[in-house]
Amino acid sequence: MPKKTTADVPLQLRSQLCFAVYSTAHAFNRVYKPLLDRLGLTYPQYLVMLVLWERDGLSVKEIGERLFLDSGTLTPLLKRMEALHLLKRTRSAQDERQVLVTLSAQGSALREKARAIVPPAILDAMGCSIAELADLHGKLVKLRERLDAAVEG
Amino acid sequence: MPKKTTADVPLQLRSQLCFAVYSTAHAFNRVYKPLLDRLGLTYPQYLVMLVLWERDGLSVKEIGERLFLDSGTLTPLLKRMEALHLLKRTRSAQDERQVLVTLSAQGSALREKARAIVPPAILDAMGCSIAELADLHGKLVKLRERLDAAVEG
DNA sequence: CGCAATTAGATTGCACACAATATAATTGTT
DNA sequence: AACAATTATATTGTGTGCAATCTAATTGCG
């Protein structure tokens, strides 16, 4: 039988924070999927809707900054959402390089349905207190910031 | 100007734990990418290697249980890794339905290179103490378990 | 003003992720 | 033993993610 030494620990799957984050993201997605199916959205599409429900008429770049996604991901995603009549993409008159994204009436209206369906079910599935939730959220945001900083430098 | 009420909170992107997890996973991937490029691996491929370095000769199903991935993801991933001569896929003689995955000499040897390159750089990028790391890890694993349980029931 | 540098999106190519489905092997039941 | 049910993997189709590259519009600098 293989013996374990401290040298093994850094390469053990179970102890890796990154894998915990990666697999928890997938677990979240599996919980969101049946809920978002009822809205006709995927999870990344739902994120775009959250951004636009907070502030409509943003450019692709501004959406990307909020979601940490680039045009290679957003352009086809937004085109699919336009085909679903959730939003419209129009070139800015002031700066023809920019594409402004605005919600359709249908896209705006979806907000109330989302509010009724998604947050309650997610809170239930997470099964933790608001305090735990805030604690974990804060620590993850700090970690994300340190990781982003490490990529820059 | 739009007024904010408590009813808005559950639909605000910035406060969502799921988005914190989702975006932190991407941030991790951006840190891992240049490191794993030096090993010729993607992050999911690296995860498979971690599993096999711990126990070689597992079936596709057993790898999937450890990584929370299904055959639709693993089959092409493992085929690419076989094409890279990192591992071999062979039908089990005892049960012809199973495909057993075993490391090549090259795949086994990659472990020492990975150990030298990856964990030190990741620890540095995360920039947190072992205690913080363990705290966050434990909380995420518990959360993942609750989410998985919610999908079952 | 004129042109190089920058910026915003779009495109292409590759690699996941996963639902749905298909196929082949094995097990369980009678 | 026969056959229905289960199990392990493979396949197909859709939708992300992201690097690399391309094009068009704008800005900045001499």
mmCIF file of C-alpha atoms (C1' of nucleotides) in Angstrom:
data_model
loop_
_atom_site.group_PDB
_atom_site.id
_atom_site.type_symbol
_atom_site.label_atom_id
_atom_site.label_comp_id
_atom_site.label_asym_id
_atom_site.label_seq_id
_atom_site.Cartn_x
_atom_site.Cartn_y
_atom_site.Cartn_z
ATOM 1 C CA MET A 1 0.000 0.000 0.000
ATOM 2 C CA PRO A 2 1.190 3.511 -0.829
ATOM 3 C CA LYS A 3 2.459 5.501 2.088
ATOM 4 C CA LYS A 4 1.427 9.101 2.553
ATOM 5 C CA THR A 5 3.856 11.854 3.373
ATOM 6 C CA THR A 6 3.378 15.584 3.907
ATOM 7 C CA ALA A 7 4.838 16.066 0.453
ATOM 8 C CA ASP A 8 1.700 14.490 -1.010
ATOM 9 C CA VAL A 9 -0.681 17.008 0.498
ATOM 10 C CA PRO A 10 -0.229 19.837 -2.016
ATOM 11 C CA LEU A 11 -1.185 17.482 -4.847
ATOM 12 C CA GLN A 12 -4.196 15.900 -3.186
ATOM 13 C CA LEU A 13 -7.477 16.680 -4.852
ATOM 14 C CA ARG A 14 -9.606 16.647 -1.727
ATOM 15 C CA SER A 15 -7.599 19.315 0.023
ATOM 16 C CA GLN A 16 -7.510 21.789 -2.837
ATOM 17 C CA LEU A 17 -9.393 25.037 -2.425
ATOM 18 C CA CYS A 18 -9.505 25.526 -6.178
ATOM 19 C CA PHE A 19 -11.295 22.235 -6.693
ATOM 20 C CA ALA A 20 -13.731 23.095 -3.902
ATOM 21 C CA VAL A 21 -14.559 26.332 -5.725
ATOM 22 C CA TYR A 22 -14.717 24.621 -9.140
ATOM 23 C CA SER A 23 -16.983 21.801 -7.978
ATOM 24 C CA THR A 24 -19.206 24.109 -5.927
ATOM 25 C CA ALA A 25 -19.737 26.248 -9.028
ATOM 26 C CA HIS A 26 -20.916 23.132 -10.882
ATOM 27 C CA ALA A 27 -23.160 22.164 -7.962
ATOM 28 C CA PHE A 28 -24.716 25.638 -8.038
ATOM 29 C CA ASN A 29 -25.293 25.294 -11.756
ATOM 30 C CA ARG A 30 -27.123 22.007 -11.270
ATOM 31 C CA VAL A 31 -29.415 23.684 -8.734
ATOM 32 C CA TYR A 32 -30.037 26.711 -10.962
ATOM 33 C CA LYS A 33 -30.679 24.694 -14.125
ATOM 34 C CA PRO A 34 -34.263 23.525 -13.493
ATOM 35 C CA LEU A 35 -35.194 26.964 -12.145
ATOM 36 C CA LEU A 36 -33.708 28.846 -15.075
ATOM 37 C CA ASP A 37 -35.275 26.400 -17.531
ATOM 38 C CA ARG A 38 -38.603 27.840 -16.407
ATOM 39 C CA LEU A 39 -37.336 31.272 -17.474
ATOM 40 C CA GLY A 40 -35.793 29.988 -20.715
ATOM 41 C CA LEU A 41 -32.331 31.103 -19.593
ATOM 42 C CA THR A 42 -28.936 29.540 -19.028
ATOM 43 C CA TYR A 43 -26.920 30.648 -16.004
ATOM 44 C CA PRO A 44 -24.617 33.035 -17.915
ATOM 45 C CA GLN A 45 -27.672 34.468 -19.660
ATOM 46 C CA TYR A 46 -29.296 34.951 -16.239
ATOM 47 C CA LEU A 47 -26.189 36.857 -15.121
ATOM 48 C CA VAL A 48 -26.531 39.187 -18.101
ATOM 49 C CA MET A 49 -30.179 39.748 -17.176
ATOM 50 C CA LEU A 50 -29.210 40.562 -13.580
ATOM 51 C CA VAL A 51 -26.772 43.160 -14.883
ATOM 52 C CA LEU A 52 -29.319 44.709 -17.236
ATOM 53 C CA TRP A 53 -32.128 44.659 -14.674
ATOM 54 C CA GLU A 54 -29.861 46.770 -12.465
ATOM 55 C CA ARG A 55 -28.863 49.124 -15.275
ATOM 56 C CA ASP A 56 -30.184 48.914 -18.808
ATOM 57 C CA GLY A 57 -28.393 50.111 -21.932
ATOM 58 C CA LEU A 58 -24.843 49.106 -21.022
ATOM 59 C CA SER A 59 -22.203 48.421 -23.640
ATOM 60 C CA VAL A 60 -20.791 44.930 -24.189
ATOM 61 C CA LYS A 61 -17.593 46.050 -22.500
ATOM 62 C CA GLU A 62 -19.431 47.279 -19.393
ATOM 63 C CA ILE A 63 -21.331 44.006 -19.118
ATOM 64 C CA GLY A 64 -18.047 42.159 -19.494
ATOM 65 C CA GLU A 65 -16.433 44.162 -16.701
ATOM 66 C CA ARG A 66 -19.235 43.278 -14.315
ATOM 67 C CA LEU A 67 -19.225 39.566 -15.202
ATOM 68 C CA PHE A 68 -15.478 39.147 -15.848
ATOM 69 C CA LEU A 69 -16.218 37.894 -19.370
ATOM 70 C CA ASP A 70 -14.756 39.005 -22.708
ATOM 71 C CA SER A 71 -16.276 39.643 -26.130
ATOM 72 C CA GLY A 72 -15.412 36.138 -27.323
ATOM 73 C CA THR A 73 -17.894 34.835 -24.765
ATOM 74 C CA LEU A 74 -20.389 37.699 -24.732
ATOM 75 C CA THR A 75 -20.900 38.345 -28.444
ATOM 76 C CA PRO A 76 -22.447 34.950 -29.275
ATOM 77 C CA LEU A 77 -24.238 34.830 -25.913
ATOM 78 C CA LEU A 78 -25.872 38.210 -26.508
ATOM 79 C CA LYS A 79 -26.786 37.228 -30.067
ATOM 80 C CA ARG A 80 -28.609 34.159 -28.759
ATOM 81 C CA MET A 81 -30.421 36.359 -26.221
ATOM 82 C CA GLU A 82 -31.361 38.775 -28.992
ATOM 83 C CA ALA A 83 -32.730 35.871 -31.025
ATOM 84 C CA LEU A 84 -34.847 34.998 -27.969
ATOM 85 C CA HIS A 85 -36.209 38.593 -28.026
ATOM 86 C CA LEU A 86 -34.871 39.293 -24.537
ATOM 87 C CA LEU A 87 -32.762 42.289 -25.613
ATOM 88 C CA LYS A 88 -31.582 44.394 -28.526
ATOM 89 C CA ARG A 89 -28.039 45.180 -29.657
ATOM 90 C CA THR A 90 -27.533 48.579 -31.298
ATOM 91 C CA ARG A 91 -24.409 50.472 -32.289
ATOM 92 C CA SER A 92 -23.884 53.615 -30.257
ATOM 93 C CA ALA A 93 -24.332 56.812 -32.293
ATOM 94 C CA GLN A 94 -21.703 58.629 -30.208
ATOM 95 C CA ASP A 95 -19.107 55.891 -30.619
ATOM 96 C CA GLU A 96 -19.689 53.490 -33.466
ATOM 97 C CA ARG A 97 -17.316 50.966 -31.915
ATOM 98 C CA GLN A 98 -19.661 50.344 -29.020
ATOM 99 C CA VAL A 99 -22.671 48.047 -29.052
ATOM 100 C CA LEU A 100 -25.329 49.059 -26.524
ATOM 101 C CA VAL A 101 -27.506 46.352 -25.053
ATOM 102 C CA THR A 102 -31.064 47.210 -24.050
ATOM 103 C CA LEU A 103 -33.805 45.024 -22.645
ATOM 104 C CA SER A 104 -36.983 44.337 -24.613
ATOM 105 C CA ALA A 105 -40.325 44.680 -22.867
ATOM 106 C CA GLN A 106 -40.302 40.916 -22.555
ATOM 107 C CA GLY A 107 -36.818 40.967 -21.047
ATOM 108 C CA SER A 108 -37.798 43.603 -18.496
ATOM 109 C CA ALA A 109 -40.967 41.758 -17.608
ATOM 110 C CA LEU A 110 -39.063 38.567 -16.912
ATOM 111 C CA ARG A 111 -37.641 40.205 -13.808
ATOM 112 C CA GLU A 112 -40.740 39.689 -11.688
ATOM 113 C CA LYS A 113 -40.988 36.057 -12.656
ATOM 114 C CA ALA A 114 -37.310 35.566 -11.829
ATOM 115 C CA ARG A 115 -37.693 37.287 -8.482
ATOM 116 C CA ALA A 116 -40.524 34.970 -7.552
ATOM 117 C CA ILE A 117 -38.842 31.753 -8.675
ATOM 118 C CA VAL A 118 -35.084 31.943 -8.219
ATOM 119 C CA PRO A 119 -33.951 33.531 -4.926
ATOM 120 C CA PRO A 120 -36.307 31.579 -2.654
ATOM 121 C CA ALA A 121 -35.329 28.230 -4.176
ATOM 122 C CA ILE A 122 -31.621 29.035 -4.056
ATOM 123 C CA LEU A 123 -31.739 30.186 -0.441
ATOM 124 C CA ASP A 124 -33.512 26.967 0.419
ATOM 125 C CA ALA A 125 -30.979 24.809 -1.446
ATOM 126 C CA MET A 126 -27.997 26.543 0.174
ATOM 127 C CA GLY A 127 -29.550 25.883 3.533
ATOM 128 C CA CYS A 128 -27.475 28.364 5.458
ATOM 129 C CA SER A 129 -28.058 31.488 7.480
ATOM 130 C CA ILE A 130 -27.687 35.004 6.111
ATOM 131 C CA ALA A 131 -24.629 35.397 8.337
ATOM 132 C CA GLU A 132 -22.886 32.298 6.946
ATOM 133 C CA LEU A 133 -23.794 33.414 3.469
ATOM 134 C CA ALA A 134 -22.323 36.881 3.962
ATOM 135 C CA ASP A 135 -19.174 35.449 5.563
ATOM 136 C CA LEU A 136 -18.514 33.076 2.675
ATOM 137 C CA HIS A 137 -19.356 35.736 0.108
ATOM 138 C CA GLY A 138 -16.942 38.235 1.614
ATOM 139 C CA LYS A 139 -14.101 35.740 1.798
ATOM 140 C CA LEU A 140 -14.606 34.621 -1.794
ATOM 141 C CA VAL A 141 -14.639 38.177 -3.091
ATOM 142 C CA LYS A 142 -11.390 38.900 -1.266
ATOM 143 C CA LEU A 143 -9.869 35.714 -2.659
ATOM 144 C CA ARG A 144 -11.000 36.581 -6.170
ATOM 145 C CA GLU A 145 -9.412 40.008 -5.835
ATOM 146 C CA ARG A 146 -6.099 38.505 -4.744
ATOM 147 C CA LEU A 147 -6.205 36.012 -7.631
ATOM 148 C CA ASP A 148 -6.965 38.768 -10.139
ATOM 149 C CA ALA A 149 -4.121 40.851 -8.719
ATOM 150 C CA ALA A 150 -1.760 37.894 -9.080
ATOM 151 C CA VAL A 151 -2.614 37.537 -12.771
ATOM 152 C CA GLU A 152 -1.896 41.224 -13.404
ATOM 153 C CA GLY A 153 1.511 41.281 -11.732
ATOM 154 C CA MET B 1 -33.101 57.890 -10.442
ATOM 155 C CA PRO B 2 -34.143 54.337 -9.551
ATOM 156 C CA LYS B 3 -34.913 53.807 -5.917
ATOM 157 C CA LYS B 4 -33.590 50.762 -4.132
ATOM 158 C CA THR B 5 -35.710 48.684 -1.834
ATOM 159 C CA THR B 6 -34.975 45.541 0.130
ATOM 160 C CA ALA B 7 -36.877 43.643 -2.542
ATOM 161 C CA ASP B 8 -34.074 44.395 -4.991
ATOM 162 C CA VAL B 9 -31.380 42.723 -2.929
ATOM 163 C CA PRO B 10 -32.048 39.099 -3.896
ATOM 164 C CA LEU B 11 -31.619 39.973 -7.564
ATOM 165 C CA GLN B 12 -28.460 42.034 -7.207
ATOM 166 C CA LEU B 13 -25.448 40.514 -8.826
ATOM 167 C CA ARG B 14 -22.892 41.810 -6.366
ATOM 168 C CA SER B 15 -24.525 40.198 -3.383
ATOM 169 C CA GLN B 16 -24.945 36.751 -4.874
ATOM 170 C CA LEU B 17 -22.912 33.934 -3.401
ATOM 171 C CA CYS B 18 -23.309 31.885 -6.558
ATOM 172 C CA PHE B 19 -21.735 34.589 -8.675
ATOM 173 C CA ALA B 20 -18.887 34.914 -6.168
ATOM 174 C CA VAL B 21 -18.225 31.191 -6.549
ATOM 175 C CA TYR B 22 -18.619 31.281 -10.332
ATOM 176 C CA SER B 23 -16.305 34.254 -10.828
ATOM 177 C CA THR B 24 -13.723 32.970 -8.332
ATOM 178 C CA ALA B 25 -13.579 29.700 -10.266
ATOM 179 C CA HIS B 26 -12.768 31.697 -13.418
ATOM 180 C CA ALA B 27 -10.172 33.729 -11.534
ATOM 181 C CA PHE B 28 -8.521 30.510 -10.351
ATOM 182 C CA ASN B 29 -8.486 29.220 -13.903
ATOM 183 C CA ARG B 30 -6.702 32.347 -15.114
ATOM 184 C CA VAL B 31 -4.020 31.813 -12.462
ATOM 185 C CA TYR B 32 -3.650 28.117 -13.263
ATOM 186 C CA LYS B 33 -3.527 28.567 -17.033
ATOM 187 C CA PRO B 34 0.070 29.772 -17.483
ATOM 188 C CA LEU B 35 1.294 27.199 -14.959
ATOM 189 C CA LEU B 36 -0.538 24.303 -16.565
ATOM 190 C CA ASP B 37 0.574 25.424 -20.026
ATOM 191 C CA ARG B 38 4.076 24.481 -18.897
ATOM 192 C CA LEU B 39 2.767 20.967 -18.195
ATOM 193 C CA GLY B 40 0.752 20.802 -21.425
ATOM 194 C CA LEU B 41 -2.484 20.394 -19.448
ATOM 195 C CA THR B 42 -5.816 22.169 -19.117
ATOM 196 C CA TYR B 43 -7.341 22.508 -15.656
ATOM 197 C CA PRO B 44 -9.832 19.620 -16.027
ATOM 198 C CA GLN B 45 -6.998 17.478 -17.411
ATOM 199 C CA TYR B 46 -4.905 18.444 -14.385
ATOM 200 C CA LEU B 47 -7.747 17.298 -12.136
ATOM 201 C CA VAL B 48 -7.765 13.917 -13.866
ATOM 202 C CA MET B 49 -4.016 13.670 -13.322
ATOM 203 C CA LEU B 50 -4.433 14.483 -9.619
ATOM 204 C CA VAL B 51 -6.958 11.669 -9.330
ATOM 205 C CA LEU B 52 -4.727 9.175 -11.139
ATOM 206 C CA TRP B 53 -1.589 10.213 -9.272
ATOM 207 C CA GLU B 54 -3.469 9.312 -6.101
ATOM 208 C CA ARG B 55 -4.781 6.024 -7.458
ATOM 209 C CA ASP B 56 -3.979 4.680 -10.885
ATOM 210 C CA GLY B 57 -6.160 2.337 -12.931
ATOM 211 C CA LEU B 58 -9.578 3.748 -12.029
ATOM 212 C CA SER B 59 -12.584 3.357 -14.289
ATOM 213 C CA VAL B 60 -14.163 6.332 -16.053
ATOM 214 C CA LYS B 61 -17.060 6.148 -13.617
ATOM 215 C CA GLU B 62 -14.758 6.280 -10.577
ATOM 216 C CA ILE B 63 -12.925 9.299 -11.990
ATOM 217 C CA GLY B 64 -16.277 10.935 -12.640
ATOM 218 C CA GLU B 65 -17.426 10.341 -9.052
ATOM 219 C CA ARG B 66 -14.335 12.063 -7.689
ATOM 220 C CA LEU B 67 -14.576 15.049 -10.066
ATOM 221 C CA PHE B 68 -18.397 15.279 -10.267
ATOM 222 C CA LEU B 69 -18.205 14.893 -14.055
ATOM 223 C CA ASP B 70 -20.088 12.531 -16.367
ATOM 224 C CA SER B 71 -19.056 10.448 -19.375
ATOM 225 C CA GLY B 72 -20.154 13.149 -21.806
ATOM 226 C CA THR B 73 -17.382 15.309 -20.418
ATOM 227 C CA LEU B 74 -14.837 12.647 -19.534
ATOM 228 C CA THR B 75 -14.832 10.464 -22.638
ATOM 229 C CA PRO B 76 -13.535 13.132 -25.051
ATOM 230 C CA LEU B 77 -11.294 14.611 -22.352
ATOM 231 C CA LEU B 78 -9.662 11.239 -21.692
ATOM 232 C CA LYS B 79 -9.290 10.596 -25.414
ATOM 233 C CA ARG B 80 -7.390 13.856 -25.792
ATOM 234 C CA MET B 81 -5.164 12.890 -22.879
ATOM 235 C CA GLU B 82 -4.563 9.492 -24.451
ATOM 236 C CA ALA B 83 -3.592 11.213 -27.704
ATOM 237 C CA LEU B 84 -1.073 13.211 -25.643
ATOM 238 C CA HIS B 85 0.366 9.893 -24.364
ATOM 239 C CA LEU B 86 -0.441 10.790 -20.751
ATOM 240 C CA LEU B 87 -2.583 7.710 -20.151
ATOM 241 C CA LYS B 88 -4.117 4.607 -21.698
ATOM 242 C CA ARG B 89 -7.766 3.539 -21.865
ATOM 243 C CA THR B 90 -8.392 -0.205 -21.839
ATOM 244 C CA ARG B 91 -11.568 -2.237 -21.485
ATOM 245 C CA SER B 92 -11.694 -4.196 -18.254
ATOM 246 C CA ALA B 93 -11.434 -7.953 -18.795
ATOM 247 C CA GLN B 94 -13.702 -8.632 -15.797
ATOM 248 C CA ASP B 95 -16.404 -6.234 -16.957
ATOM 249 C CA GLU B 96 -16.280 -5.279 -20.606
ATOM 250 C CA ARG B 97 -18.494 -2.261 -19.936
ATOM 251 C CA GLN B 98 -15.782 -0.564 -17.923
ATOM 252 C CA VAL B 99 -12.871 1.389 -19.353
ATOM 253 C CA LEU B 100 -9.873 1.451 -17.042
ATOM 254 C CA VAL B 101 -7.584 4.450 -17.183
ATOM 255 C CA THR B 102 -3.903 3.963 -16.431
ATOM 256 C CA LEU B 103 -1.064 6.447 -16.490
ATOM 257 C CA SER B 104 1.762 6.118 -18.992
ATOM 258 C CA ALA B 105 5.350 6.419 -17.760
ATOM 259 C CA GLN B 106 5.262 9.959 -19.082
ATOM 260 C CA GLY B 107 2.041 10.686 -17.216
ATOM 261 C CA SER B 108 3.457 9.347 -13.956
ATOM 262 C CA ALA B 109 6.668 11.291 -14.395
ATOM 263 C CA LEU B 110 4.776 14.539 -14.862
ATOM 264 C CA ARG B 111 3.858 14.421 -11.186
ATOM 265 C CA GLU B 112 7.216 15.683 -9.944
ATOM 266 C CA LYS B 113 7.213 18.556 -12.398
ATOM 267 C CA ALA B 114 3.676 19.479 -11.342
ATOM 268 C CA ARG B 115 4.598 19.338 -7.673
ATOM 269 C CA ALA B 116 7.463 21.736 -8.234
ATOM 270 C CA ILE B 117 5.543 24.228 -10.357
ATOM 271 C CA VAL B 118 1.910 24.367 -9.338
ATOM 272 C CA PRO B 119 1.301 24.385 -5.555
ATOM 273 C CA PRO B 120 3.899 27.044 -4.686
ATOM 274 C CA ALA B 121 2.611 29.453 -7.322
ATOM 275 C CA ILE B 122 -1.031 28.911 -6.350
ATOM 276 C CA LEU B 123 -0.349 29.391 -2.643
ATOM 277 C CA ASP B 124 1.436 32.604 -3.487
ATOM 278 C CA ALA B 125 -1.402 33.859 -5.713
ATOM 279 C CA MET B 126 -4.062 33.070 -3.105
ATOM 280 C CA GLY B 127 -2.069 35.060 -0.600
ATOM 281 C CA CYS B 128 -3.771 33.668 2.475
ATOM 282 C CA SER B 129 -2.800 31.683 5.513
ATOM 283 C CA ILE B 130 -3.259 27.942 5.838
ATOM 284 C CA ALA B 131 -5.952 28.631 8.439
ATOM 285 C CA GLU B 132 -7.973 30.919 6.132
ATOM 286 C CA LEU B 133 -7.557 28.385 3.378
ATOM 287 C CA ALA B 134 -8.827 25.523 5.500
ATOM 288 C CA ASP B 135 -11.750 27.607 6.753
ATOM 289 C CA LEU B 136 -12.894 28.534 3.273
ATOM 290 C CA HIS B 137 -12.339 25.011 1.990
ATOM 291 C CA GLY B 138 -14.429 23.470 4.750
ATOM 292 C CA LYS B 139 -17.285 25.896 4.252
ATOM 293 C CA LEU B 140 -17.351 25.366 0.493
ATOM 294 C CA VAL B 141 -17.379 21.596 0.828
ATOM 295 C CA LYS B 142 -20.319 21.824 3.235
ATOM 296 C CA LEU B 143 -22.126 24.158 0.862
ATOM 297 C CA ARG B 144 -21.471 21.847 -2.072
ATOM 298 C CA GLU B 145 -22.882 18.929 -0.091
ATOM 299 C CA ARG B 146 -26.046 20.854 0.717
ATOM 300 C CA LEU B 147 -26.449 21.884 -2.936
ATOM 301 C CA ASP B 148 -25.959 18.298 -4.124
ATOM 302 C CA ALA B 149 -28.485 17.105 -1.567
ATOM 303 C CA ALA B 150 -30.980 19.720 -2.802
ATOM 304 C CA VAL B 151 -30.672 18.435 -6.371
ATOM 305 C CA GLU B 152 -31.333 14.857 -5.270
ATOM 306 C CA GLY B 153 -34.436 15.612 -3.211
ATOM 307 C "C1'" DC C 1 -3.988 68.125 -39.891
ATOM 308 C "C1'" DG C 2 -2.118 63.284 -40.444
ATOM 309 C "C1'" DC C 3 -0.970 59.068 -38.931
ATOM 310 C "C1'" DA C 4 0.345 55.727 -35.326
ATOM 311 C "C1'" DA C 5 -1.547 53.728 -31.308
ATOM 312 C "C1'" DT C 6 -5.433 52.382 -28.855
ATOM 313 C "C1'" DT C 7 -10.006 50.672 -28.187
ATOM 314 C "C1'" DA C 8 -14.529 47.954 -28.931
ATOM 315 C "C1'" DG C 9 -16.449 44.107 -30.954
ATOM 316 C "C1'" DA C 10 -16.504 40.141 -33.949
ATOM 317 C "C1'" DT C 11 -14.550 35.840 -35.519
ATOM 318 C "C1'" DT C 12 -12.148 31.383 -35.313
ATOM 319 C "C1'" DG C 13 -10.565 27.453 -33.082
ATOM 320 C "C1'" DC C 14 -10.229 24.502 -29.186
ATOM 321 C "C1'" DA C 15 -11.801 22.515 -24.851
ATOM 322 C "C1'" DC C 16 -14.983 21.802 -21.492
ATOM 323 C "C1'" DA C 17 -19.970 20.739 -19.342
ATOM 324 C "C1'" DC C 18 -24.126 18.504 -19.612
ATOM 325 C "C1'" DA C 19 -28.807 16.771 -21.311
ATOM 326 C "C1'" DA C 20 -30.535 13.308 -24.104
ATOM 327 C "C1'" DT C 21 -29.948 9.349 -26.423
ATOM 328 C "C1'" DA C 22 -27.737 5.013 -28.072
ATOM 329 C "C1'" DT C 23 -25.221 0.669 -27.502
ATOM 330 C "C1'" DA C 24 -23.285 -3.107 -25.458
ATOM 331 C "C1'" DA C 25 -22.400 -5.847 -21.329
ATOM 332 C "C1'" DT C 26 -24.039 -7.578 -16.989
ATOM 333 C "C1'" DT C 27 -27.382 -8.754 -13.432
ATOM 334 C "C1'" DG C 28 -31.639 -10.314 -11.554
ATOM 335 C "C1'" DT C 29 -35.790 -12.825 -11.809
ATOM 336 C "C1'" DT C 30 -38.496 -16.356 -12.787
ATOM 337 C "C1'" DA D 1 -31.932 -20.627 -19.635
ATOM 338 C "C1'" DA D 2 -34.501 -16.447 -21.241
ATOM 339 C "C1'" DC D 3 -35.370 -11.905 -20.952
ATOM 340 C "C1'" DA D 4 -36.268 -7.523 -18.663
ATOM 341 C "C1'" DA D 5 -33.849 -4.152 -16.040
ATOM 342 C "C1'" DT D 6 -29.682 -2.029 -14.902
ATOM 343 C "C1'" DT D 7 -25.069 -0.336 -15.649
ATOM 344 C "C1'" DA D 8 -20.848 1.741 -18.095
ATOM 345 C "C1'" DT D 9 -19.456 4.174 -21.688
ATOM 346 C "C1'" DA D 10 -20.005 6.637 -26.126
ATOM 347 C "C1'" DT D 11 -22.274 9.980 -29.152
ATOM 348 C "C1'" DT D 12 -24.765 14.182 -30.494
ATOM 349 C "C1'" DG D 13 -26.123 18.770 -29.957
ATOM 350 C "C1'" DT D 14 -26.122 23.193 -27.527
ATOM 351 C "C1'" DG D 15 -23.883 26.651 -24.889
ATOM 352 C "C1'" DT D 16 -20.293 28.573 -22.643
ATOM 353 C "C1'" DG D 17 -15.053 30.318 -21.812
ATOM 354 C "C1'" DC D 18 -10.971 32.054 -23.610
ATOM 355 C "C1'" DA D 19 -6.697 32.839 -26.588
ATOM 356 C "C1'" DA D 20 -5.518 34.729 -30.861
ATOM 357 C "C1'" DT D 21 -6.544 37.379 -34.579
ATOM 358 C "C1'" DC D 22 -9.163 40.712 -37.391
ATOM 359 C "C1'" DT D 23 -11.666 45.029 -38.554
ATOM 360 C "C1'" DA D 24 -13.360 49.413 -37.895
ATOM 361 C "C1'" DA D 25 -13.672 53.565 -35.145
ATOM 362 C "C1'" DT D 26 -11.516 56.857 -32.134
ATOM 363 C "C1'" DT D 27 -7.790 59.159 -29.766
ATOM 364 C "C1'" DG D 28 -3.374 61.192 -29.141
ATOM 365 C "C1'" DC D 29 0.780 63.185 -30.526
ATOM 366 C "C1'" DG D 30 3.887 65.773 -33.194
#
